[in-house]
Coordinates of C-alpha atoms in Angstrom, one line a residue:
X1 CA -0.3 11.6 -26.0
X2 CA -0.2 9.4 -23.1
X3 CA 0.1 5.5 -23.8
X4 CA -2.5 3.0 -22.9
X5 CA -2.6 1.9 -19.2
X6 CA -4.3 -0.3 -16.9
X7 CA -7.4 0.1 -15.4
X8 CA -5.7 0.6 -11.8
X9 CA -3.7 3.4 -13.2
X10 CA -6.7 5.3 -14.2
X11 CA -8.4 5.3 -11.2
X12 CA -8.4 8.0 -8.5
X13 CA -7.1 7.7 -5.4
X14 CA -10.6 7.7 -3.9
X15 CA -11.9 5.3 -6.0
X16 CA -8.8 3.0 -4.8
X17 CA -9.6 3.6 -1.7
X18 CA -12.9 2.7 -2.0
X19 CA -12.8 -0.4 -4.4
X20 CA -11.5 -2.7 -1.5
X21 CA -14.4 -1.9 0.8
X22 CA -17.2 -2.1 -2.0
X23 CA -16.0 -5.1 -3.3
X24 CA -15.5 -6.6 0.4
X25 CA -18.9 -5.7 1.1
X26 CA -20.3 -7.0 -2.5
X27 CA -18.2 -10.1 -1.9
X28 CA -19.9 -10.7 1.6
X29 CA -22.9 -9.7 0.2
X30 CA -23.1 -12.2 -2.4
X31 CA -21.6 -14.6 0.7
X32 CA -24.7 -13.9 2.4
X33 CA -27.2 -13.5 0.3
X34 CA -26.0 -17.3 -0.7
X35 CA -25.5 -18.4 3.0
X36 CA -29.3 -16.8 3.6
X37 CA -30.0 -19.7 0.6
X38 CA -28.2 -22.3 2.3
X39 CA -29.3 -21.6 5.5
X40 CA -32.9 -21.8 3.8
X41 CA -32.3 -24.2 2.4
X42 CA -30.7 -26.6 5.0
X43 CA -33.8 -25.5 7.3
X44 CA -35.9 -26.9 4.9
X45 CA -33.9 -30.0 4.3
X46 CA -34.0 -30.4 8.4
X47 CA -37.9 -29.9 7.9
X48 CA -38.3 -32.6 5.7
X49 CA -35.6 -34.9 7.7
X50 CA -38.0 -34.7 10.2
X51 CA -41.0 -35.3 7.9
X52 CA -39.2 -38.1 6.3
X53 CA -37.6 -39.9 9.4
X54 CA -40.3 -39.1 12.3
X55 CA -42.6 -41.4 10.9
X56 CA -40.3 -44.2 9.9
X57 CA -38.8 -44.5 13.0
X58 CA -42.1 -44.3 14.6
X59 CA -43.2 -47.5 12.0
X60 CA -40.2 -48.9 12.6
X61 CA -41.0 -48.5 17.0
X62 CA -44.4 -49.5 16.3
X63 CA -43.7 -52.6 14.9
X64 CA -41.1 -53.5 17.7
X65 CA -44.3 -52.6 20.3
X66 CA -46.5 -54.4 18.3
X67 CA -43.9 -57.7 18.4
X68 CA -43.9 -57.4 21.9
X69 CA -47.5 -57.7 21.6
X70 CA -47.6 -60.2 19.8
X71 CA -45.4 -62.5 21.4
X72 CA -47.5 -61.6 24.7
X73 CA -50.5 -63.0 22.9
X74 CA -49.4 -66.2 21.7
X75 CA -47.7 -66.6 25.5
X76 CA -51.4 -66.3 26.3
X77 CA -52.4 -68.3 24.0
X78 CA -50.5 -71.3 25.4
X79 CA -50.6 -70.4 29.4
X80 CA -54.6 -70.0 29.5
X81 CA -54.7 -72.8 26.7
X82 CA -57.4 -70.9 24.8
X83 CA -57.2 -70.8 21.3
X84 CA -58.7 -67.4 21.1
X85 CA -55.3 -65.5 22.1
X86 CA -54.1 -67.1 18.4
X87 CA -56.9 -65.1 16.6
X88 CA -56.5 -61.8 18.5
X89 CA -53.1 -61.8 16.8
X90 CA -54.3 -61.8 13.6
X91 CA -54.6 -57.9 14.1
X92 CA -50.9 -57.6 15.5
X93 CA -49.8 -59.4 12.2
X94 CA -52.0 -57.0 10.0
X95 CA -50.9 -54.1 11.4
X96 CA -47.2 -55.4 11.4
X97 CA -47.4 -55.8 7.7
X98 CA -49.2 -53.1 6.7
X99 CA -46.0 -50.8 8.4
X100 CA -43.9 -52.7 6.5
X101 CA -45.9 -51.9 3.3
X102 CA -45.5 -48.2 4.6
X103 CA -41.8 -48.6 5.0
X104 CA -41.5 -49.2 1.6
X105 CA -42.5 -45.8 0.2
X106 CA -39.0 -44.6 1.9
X107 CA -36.5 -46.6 0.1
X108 CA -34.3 -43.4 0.8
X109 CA -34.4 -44.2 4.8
X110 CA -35.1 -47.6 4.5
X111 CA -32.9 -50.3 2.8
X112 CA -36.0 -52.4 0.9
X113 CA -33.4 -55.8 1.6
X114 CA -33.6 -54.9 5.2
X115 CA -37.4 -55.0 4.8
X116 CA -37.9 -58.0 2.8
X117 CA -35.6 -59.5 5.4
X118 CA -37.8 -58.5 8.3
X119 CA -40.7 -59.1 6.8
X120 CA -39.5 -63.0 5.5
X121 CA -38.3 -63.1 9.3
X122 CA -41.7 -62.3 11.0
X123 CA -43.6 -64.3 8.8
X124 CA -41.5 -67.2 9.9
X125 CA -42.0 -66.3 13.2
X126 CA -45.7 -66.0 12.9
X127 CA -46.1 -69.7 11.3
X128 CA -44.5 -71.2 13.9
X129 CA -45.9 -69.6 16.8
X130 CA -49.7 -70.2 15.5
X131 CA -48.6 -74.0 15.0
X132 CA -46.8 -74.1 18.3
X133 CA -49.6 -72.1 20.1
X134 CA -52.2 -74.6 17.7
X135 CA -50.8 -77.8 18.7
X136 CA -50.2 -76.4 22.5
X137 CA -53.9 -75.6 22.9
X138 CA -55.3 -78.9 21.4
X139 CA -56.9 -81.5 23.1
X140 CA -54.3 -84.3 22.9
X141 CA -51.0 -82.1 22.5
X142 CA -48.0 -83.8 20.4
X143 CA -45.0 -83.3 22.8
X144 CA -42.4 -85.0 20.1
X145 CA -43.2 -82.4 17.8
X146 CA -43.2 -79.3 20.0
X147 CA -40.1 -79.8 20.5
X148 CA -38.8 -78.8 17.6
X149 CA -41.6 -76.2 17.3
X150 CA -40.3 -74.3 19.8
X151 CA -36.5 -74.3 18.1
X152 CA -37.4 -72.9 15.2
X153 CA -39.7 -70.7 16.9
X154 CA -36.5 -69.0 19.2
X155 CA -34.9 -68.7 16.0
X156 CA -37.5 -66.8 14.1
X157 CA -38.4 -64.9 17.0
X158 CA -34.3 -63.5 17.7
X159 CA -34.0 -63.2 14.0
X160 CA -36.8 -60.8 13.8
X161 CA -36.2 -59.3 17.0
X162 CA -32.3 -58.7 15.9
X163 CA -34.0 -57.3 12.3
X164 CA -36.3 -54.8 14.1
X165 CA -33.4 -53.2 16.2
X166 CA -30.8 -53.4 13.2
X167 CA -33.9 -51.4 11.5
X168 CA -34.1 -48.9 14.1
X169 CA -30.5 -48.5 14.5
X170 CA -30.1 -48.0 10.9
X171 CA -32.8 -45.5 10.4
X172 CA -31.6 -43.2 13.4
X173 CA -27.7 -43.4 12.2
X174 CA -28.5 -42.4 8.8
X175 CA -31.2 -39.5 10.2
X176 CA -28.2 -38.6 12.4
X177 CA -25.7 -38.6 9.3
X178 CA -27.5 -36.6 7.1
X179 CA -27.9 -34.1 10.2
X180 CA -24.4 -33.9 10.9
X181 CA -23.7 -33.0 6.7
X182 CA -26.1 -30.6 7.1
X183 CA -24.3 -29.0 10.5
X184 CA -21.3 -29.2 8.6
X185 CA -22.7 -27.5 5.6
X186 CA -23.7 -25.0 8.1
X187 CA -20.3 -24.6 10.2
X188 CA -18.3 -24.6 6.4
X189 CA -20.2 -21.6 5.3
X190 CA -19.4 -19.7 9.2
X191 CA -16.1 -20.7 8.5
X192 CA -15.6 -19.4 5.0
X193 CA -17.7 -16.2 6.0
X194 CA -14.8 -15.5 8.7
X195 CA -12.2 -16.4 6.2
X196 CA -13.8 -13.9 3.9
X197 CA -14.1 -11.5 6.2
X198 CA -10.4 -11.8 7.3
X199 CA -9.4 -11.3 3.7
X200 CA -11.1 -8.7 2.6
X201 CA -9.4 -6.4 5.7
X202 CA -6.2 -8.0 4.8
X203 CA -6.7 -6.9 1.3
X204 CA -7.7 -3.6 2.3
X205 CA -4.9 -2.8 5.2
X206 CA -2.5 -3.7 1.6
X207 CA -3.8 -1.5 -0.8
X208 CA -4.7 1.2 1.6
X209 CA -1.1 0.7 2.5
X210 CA 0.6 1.1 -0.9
X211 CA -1.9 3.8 -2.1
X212 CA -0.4 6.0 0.8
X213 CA 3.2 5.0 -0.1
X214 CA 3.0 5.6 -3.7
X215 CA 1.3 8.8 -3.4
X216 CA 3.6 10.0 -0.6
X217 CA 6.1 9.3 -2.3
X218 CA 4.9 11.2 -5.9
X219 CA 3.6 14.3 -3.1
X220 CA 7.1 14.2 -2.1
X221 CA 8.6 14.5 -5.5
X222 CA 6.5 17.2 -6.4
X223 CA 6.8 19.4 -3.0
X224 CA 10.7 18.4 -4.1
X225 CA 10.9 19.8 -7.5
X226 CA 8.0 22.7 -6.4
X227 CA 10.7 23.9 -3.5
X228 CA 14.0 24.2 -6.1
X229 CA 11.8 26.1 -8.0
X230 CA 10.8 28.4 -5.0
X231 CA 14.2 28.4 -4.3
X232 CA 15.5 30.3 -7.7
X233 CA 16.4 27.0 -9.5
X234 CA 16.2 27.8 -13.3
X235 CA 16.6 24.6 -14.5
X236 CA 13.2 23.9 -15.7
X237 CA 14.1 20.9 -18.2
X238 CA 13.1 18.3 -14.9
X239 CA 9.9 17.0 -15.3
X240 CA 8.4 14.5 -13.4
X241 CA 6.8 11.5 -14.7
X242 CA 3.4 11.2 -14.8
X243 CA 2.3 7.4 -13.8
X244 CA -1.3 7.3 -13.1
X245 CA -4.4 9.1 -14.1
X246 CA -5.2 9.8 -10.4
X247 CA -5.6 13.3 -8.7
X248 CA -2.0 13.1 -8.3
X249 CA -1.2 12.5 -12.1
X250 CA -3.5 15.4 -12.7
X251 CA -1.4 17.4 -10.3
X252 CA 1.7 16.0 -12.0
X253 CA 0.3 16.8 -15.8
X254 CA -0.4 20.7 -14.8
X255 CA 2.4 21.0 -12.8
X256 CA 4.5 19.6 -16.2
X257 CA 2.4 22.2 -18.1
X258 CA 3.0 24.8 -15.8
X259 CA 7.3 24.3 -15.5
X260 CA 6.8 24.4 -19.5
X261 CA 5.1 28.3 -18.8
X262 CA 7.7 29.2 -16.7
X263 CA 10.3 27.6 -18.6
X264 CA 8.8 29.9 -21.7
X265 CA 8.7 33.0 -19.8
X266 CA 12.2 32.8 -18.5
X267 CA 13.5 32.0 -21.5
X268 CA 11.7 35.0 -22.7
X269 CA 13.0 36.9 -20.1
X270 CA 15.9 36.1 -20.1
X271 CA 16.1 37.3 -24.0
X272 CA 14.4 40.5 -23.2
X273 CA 17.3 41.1 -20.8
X274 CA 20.1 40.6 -23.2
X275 CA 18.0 41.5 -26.2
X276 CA 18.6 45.4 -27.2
X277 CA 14.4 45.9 -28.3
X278 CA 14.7 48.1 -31.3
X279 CA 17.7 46.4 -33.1
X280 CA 17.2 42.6 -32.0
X281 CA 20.9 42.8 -31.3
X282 CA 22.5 41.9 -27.8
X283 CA 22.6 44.6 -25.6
X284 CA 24.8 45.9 -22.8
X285 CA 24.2 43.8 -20.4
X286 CA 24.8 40.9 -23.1
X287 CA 28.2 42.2 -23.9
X288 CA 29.1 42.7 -19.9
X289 CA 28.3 38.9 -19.7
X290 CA 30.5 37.6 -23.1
X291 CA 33.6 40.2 -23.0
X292 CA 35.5 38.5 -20.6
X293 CA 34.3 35.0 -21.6
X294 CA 35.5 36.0 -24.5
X295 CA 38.9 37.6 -23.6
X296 CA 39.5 34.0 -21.3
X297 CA 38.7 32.2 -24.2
X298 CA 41.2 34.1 -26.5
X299 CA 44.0 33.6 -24.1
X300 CA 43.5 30.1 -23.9
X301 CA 43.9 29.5 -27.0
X302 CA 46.2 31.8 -28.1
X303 CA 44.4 33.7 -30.6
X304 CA 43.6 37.4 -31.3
X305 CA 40.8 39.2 -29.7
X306 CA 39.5 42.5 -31.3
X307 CA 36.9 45.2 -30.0
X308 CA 35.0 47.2 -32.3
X309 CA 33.4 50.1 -31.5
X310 CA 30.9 51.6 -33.8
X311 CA 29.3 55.4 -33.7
X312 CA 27.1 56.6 -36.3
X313 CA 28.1 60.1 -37.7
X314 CA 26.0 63.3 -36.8
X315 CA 23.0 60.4 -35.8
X316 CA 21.8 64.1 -33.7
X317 CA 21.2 65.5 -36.9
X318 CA 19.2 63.0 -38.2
X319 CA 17.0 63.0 -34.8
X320 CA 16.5 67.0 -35.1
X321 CA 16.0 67.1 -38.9
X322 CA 14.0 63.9 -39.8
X323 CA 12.3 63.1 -36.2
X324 CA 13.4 59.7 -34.0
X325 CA 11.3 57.5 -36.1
X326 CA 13.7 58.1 -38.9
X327 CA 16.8 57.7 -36.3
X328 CA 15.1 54.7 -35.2
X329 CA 14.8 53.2 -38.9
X330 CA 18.4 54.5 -39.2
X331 CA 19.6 52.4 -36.2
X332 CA 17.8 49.3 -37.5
X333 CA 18.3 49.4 -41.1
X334 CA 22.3 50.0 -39.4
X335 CA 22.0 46.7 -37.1
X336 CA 20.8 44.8 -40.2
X337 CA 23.6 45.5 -42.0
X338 CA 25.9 45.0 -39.3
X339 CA 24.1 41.0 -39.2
X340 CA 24.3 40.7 -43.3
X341 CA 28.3 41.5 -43.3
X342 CA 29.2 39.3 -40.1
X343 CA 30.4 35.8 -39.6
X344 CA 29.3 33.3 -37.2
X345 CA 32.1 33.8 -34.8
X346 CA 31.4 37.3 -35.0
X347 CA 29.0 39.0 -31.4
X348 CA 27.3 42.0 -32.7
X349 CA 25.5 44.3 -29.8
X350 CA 24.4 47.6 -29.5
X351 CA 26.6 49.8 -26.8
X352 CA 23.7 52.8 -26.5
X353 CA 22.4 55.3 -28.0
X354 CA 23.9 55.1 -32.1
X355 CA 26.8 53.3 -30.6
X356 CA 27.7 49.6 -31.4
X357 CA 30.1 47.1 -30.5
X358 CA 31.6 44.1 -32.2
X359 CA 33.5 41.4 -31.0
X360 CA 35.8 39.6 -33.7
X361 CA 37.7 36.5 -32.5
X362 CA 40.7 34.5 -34.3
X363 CA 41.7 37.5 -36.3
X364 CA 44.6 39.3 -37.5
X365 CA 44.9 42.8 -36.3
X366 CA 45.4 44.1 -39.8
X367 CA 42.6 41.6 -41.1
X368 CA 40.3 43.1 -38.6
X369 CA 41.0 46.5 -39.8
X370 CA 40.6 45.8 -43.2
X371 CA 37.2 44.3 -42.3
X372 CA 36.3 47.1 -40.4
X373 CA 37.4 49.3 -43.3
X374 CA 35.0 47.3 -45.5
X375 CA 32.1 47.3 -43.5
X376 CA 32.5 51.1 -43.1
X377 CA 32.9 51.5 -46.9
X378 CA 29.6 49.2 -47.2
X379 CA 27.8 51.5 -44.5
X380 CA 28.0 54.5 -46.4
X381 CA 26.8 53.3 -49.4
X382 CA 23.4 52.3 -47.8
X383 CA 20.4 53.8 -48.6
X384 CA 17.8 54.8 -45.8
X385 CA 14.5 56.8 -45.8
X386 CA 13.7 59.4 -45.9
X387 CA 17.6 60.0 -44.7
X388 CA 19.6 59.0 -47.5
X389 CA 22.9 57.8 -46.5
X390 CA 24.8 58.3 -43.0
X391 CA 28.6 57.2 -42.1
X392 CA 30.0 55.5 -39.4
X393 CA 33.2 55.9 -37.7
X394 CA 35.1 52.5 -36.2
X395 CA 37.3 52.7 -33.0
X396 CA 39.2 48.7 -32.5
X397 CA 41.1 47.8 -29.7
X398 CA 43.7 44.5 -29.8
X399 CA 43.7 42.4 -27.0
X400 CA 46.6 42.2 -24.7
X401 CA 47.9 40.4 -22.2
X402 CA 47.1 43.3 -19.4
X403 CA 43.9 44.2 -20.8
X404 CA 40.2 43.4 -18.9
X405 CA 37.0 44.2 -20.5
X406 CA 36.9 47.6 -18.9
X407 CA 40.3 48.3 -20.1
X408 CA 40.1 47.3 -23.5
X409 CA 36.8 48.9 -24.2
X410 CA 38.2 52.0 -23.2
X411 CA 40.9 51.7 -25.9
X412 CA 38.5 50.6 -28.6
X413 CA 37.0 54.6 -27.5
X414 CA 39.6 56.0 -27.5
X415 CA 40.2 55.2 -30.9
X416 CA 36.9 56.1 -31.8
X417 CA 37.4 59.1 -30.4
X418 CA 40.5 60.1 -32.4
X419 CA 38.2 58.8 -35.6
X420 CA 35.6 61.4 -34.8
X421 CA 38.6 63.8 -34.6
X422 CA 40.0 63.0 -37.6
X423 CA 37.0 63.7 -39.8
X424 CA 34.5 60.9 -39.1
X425 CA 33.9 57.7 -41.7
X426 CA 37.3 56.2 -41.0
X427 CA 38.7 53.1 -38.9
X428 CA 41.2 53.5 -36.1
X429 CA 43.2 50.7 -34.9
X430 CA 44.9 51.2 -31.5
X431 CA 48.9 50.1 -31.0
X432 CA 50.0 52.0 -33.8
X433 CA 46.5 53.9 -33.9
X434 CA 47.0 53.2 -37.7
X435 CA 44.9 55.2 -40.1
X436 CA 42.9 53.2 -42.5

């Protein structure tokens, strides 16, 4: 079972290879598909800026024109000294007011104080220039009063004049304000749509970047572990670590599963080759590998050593009378008992053909006899079918000092030999070649 991991460790290379780029694209996507909006959306709010401010400035010029006007009719008024000029104003003043009245349904562009202060101003203006242009016109003028007529008159008119232009000036820097936000608003979104874009290949030089890393570096790790093993390494216990859920930690998890097979097959192997197949004991090649082991061992330590060599008696017979399935059952049924009467210490193997060999360790040379003696005595009271009983003759060699494997094998013959000789069913023990 594998443990829980994160959603990063689950994904395939590909897929983190490709996440970057789809969700830099969605991510620019969504940036414009909402700059699209914006864009929309300050177009439309540069629409109605012109929809808005185009005709208030153009009340706001009309009434300076229609001043002008006005002040060029009352200065007709009193130059041609007809009365008439006065009421041909009437229609400047209307007009003038009725813009105001107008300017008042855009309190947004328009301040309304600024309005009422223009329109208290021009009223002003307009009382005292129909009284001056009034008492100017009439038959016996009033000098002492004019005077003063005229005063006021200058200070309505600048007032007004000053009003109109701060209008103006007003409405055009506040159209020109709320077109620079919206330019702004416009250059913010280029700018963050760079800044995104800038990001997002960043972000995907990084994780392209440690995605090639961390799978070169897991490739490596297998191509390392994959070339000891083409290399005749047989130590299959290394397995790698399996970290994702990518193509790689799929290559990893077989790969795992795999070193397991071979691990399983070598081992099997490996017990075929020591394993004699009918008997389940060690075979010859076993016992070519421990004897000297063994023997090295024994003179470490300073203990005995002892060879037994095993022969079944007249196991020809029991081929040509009862058949080689019977020998067979003979030579397991043998091999068992051998197993039931040993010791831990003790290696049991078969030498070939009926032969076996033993290999007792820490032992007394006249303990090792009497155990030989017992297991012979125990041997020929088995049973077997359809054979009955068989005997066994024992051939043990002592180690020595001088002895190899080869050497002290040959002993342990020997004195197997000179069993065979003596009658079969009996232990010989070389040195003395004691008679048991």
């Amino acid at each position: 079972m594998f443990a829980r991991r994160s959603i990063g460790e689950k994904m395939t290379i590909f897929q983190k290879m490709i996440l970057v780029p789809v969700l830099s694209l969605l991510l620019y996507g969504c940036f414009i598909t909402y700059s699209y909006f914006e864009h929309q959306r300050s177009s439309a709010q540069i629409q109605e800026l012109r929809q808005d401010f185009v005709p208030v400035i153009e009340l706001v010029n009309d009434n300076i024109y229609l001043f002008e006007k006005l002040q060029d009719a009352f200065k007709g008024a009193v130059f041609e000294q007809e009365s008439r000029w006065v009421n041909d104003t009437i229609g400047f003043r209307r007009q003038i007011n009725f813009n105001l009245r107008e300017l008042n349904r855009h309190p947004n562009i328009v301040e309304k104080t600024n309005i009422l202060n223009l329109n208290n101003y021009f009223n002003d203006y307009y009382k005292s220039a129909v009284r001056l242009a009034k008492s100017l016109t009439a038959e016996q003028p009033q000098w002492s009063s004019e005077d003063q007529l005229v005063v006021e008159l200058e200070e309505h008119q600048s007032a007004t004049t000053n009003q109109l232009k701060l209008m103006r000036q007003a409405v055009q820097m506040r159209f020109e304000q709320t077109l620079l936000r919206t330019q702004m608003r416009q250059r913010e979104l280029l700018f963050w749509g760079g800044g995104i874009s800038i990001a997002s290949m960043i972000l995907l030089i990084i994780i392209t970047y440690t995605v090639s890393v961390t799978t070169q570096e897991d490739m490596l790790t297998i191509v390392e572990r994959i070339k000891e093993l083409a290399q005749g390494s047989t130590d299959f216990s290394k397995r790698i670590e399996r970290t994702n859920r990518d193509e790689l930690g799929y290559l990893v998890h077989w790969f795992n599963k795999l070193s397991d097979k071979l691990e399983a097959d070598y081992l099997e192997v490996k017990e075929i080759s020591i394993t004699d197949k009918l008997t389940r004991l060690n075979n010859r090649n076993r016992t070519d590998q421990f004897l000297p082991t063994a023997m090295e061992e024994a003179r470490k330590h300073n203990t005995h050593l002892v060879v037994v060599l095993i022969d079944i008696d007249h196991f020809k017979l029991v081929n040509d009378t009862h058949g080689h399935l019977a020998g067979d059952e003979v030579l397991q049924q043998f091999a068992q008992t051998l197993k039931q009467n040993a010791i831990s210490s003790d290696y049991i193997s078969r030498w070939g053909g009926e032969e076996f060999l033993l290999v007792w360790t820490n032992i007394e040379p006249i303990n090792a006899a009497q155990k030989a003696n017992q297991l012979r005595k125990k041997i020929a009271q088995l049973i077997i079918e359809p054979v009955g009983t068989v005997t066994a003759s024992f051939g043990l060699a002592v180690l020595t000092d001088n002895d190899n494997a080869k050497s002290l094998i040959a002993r342990a013959d020997d004195n197997l030999y000179q069993a065979k000789e003596r009658g079969r069913n009996r232990v010989i023990i070389d040195q003395e070649a004691r008679l048991v």
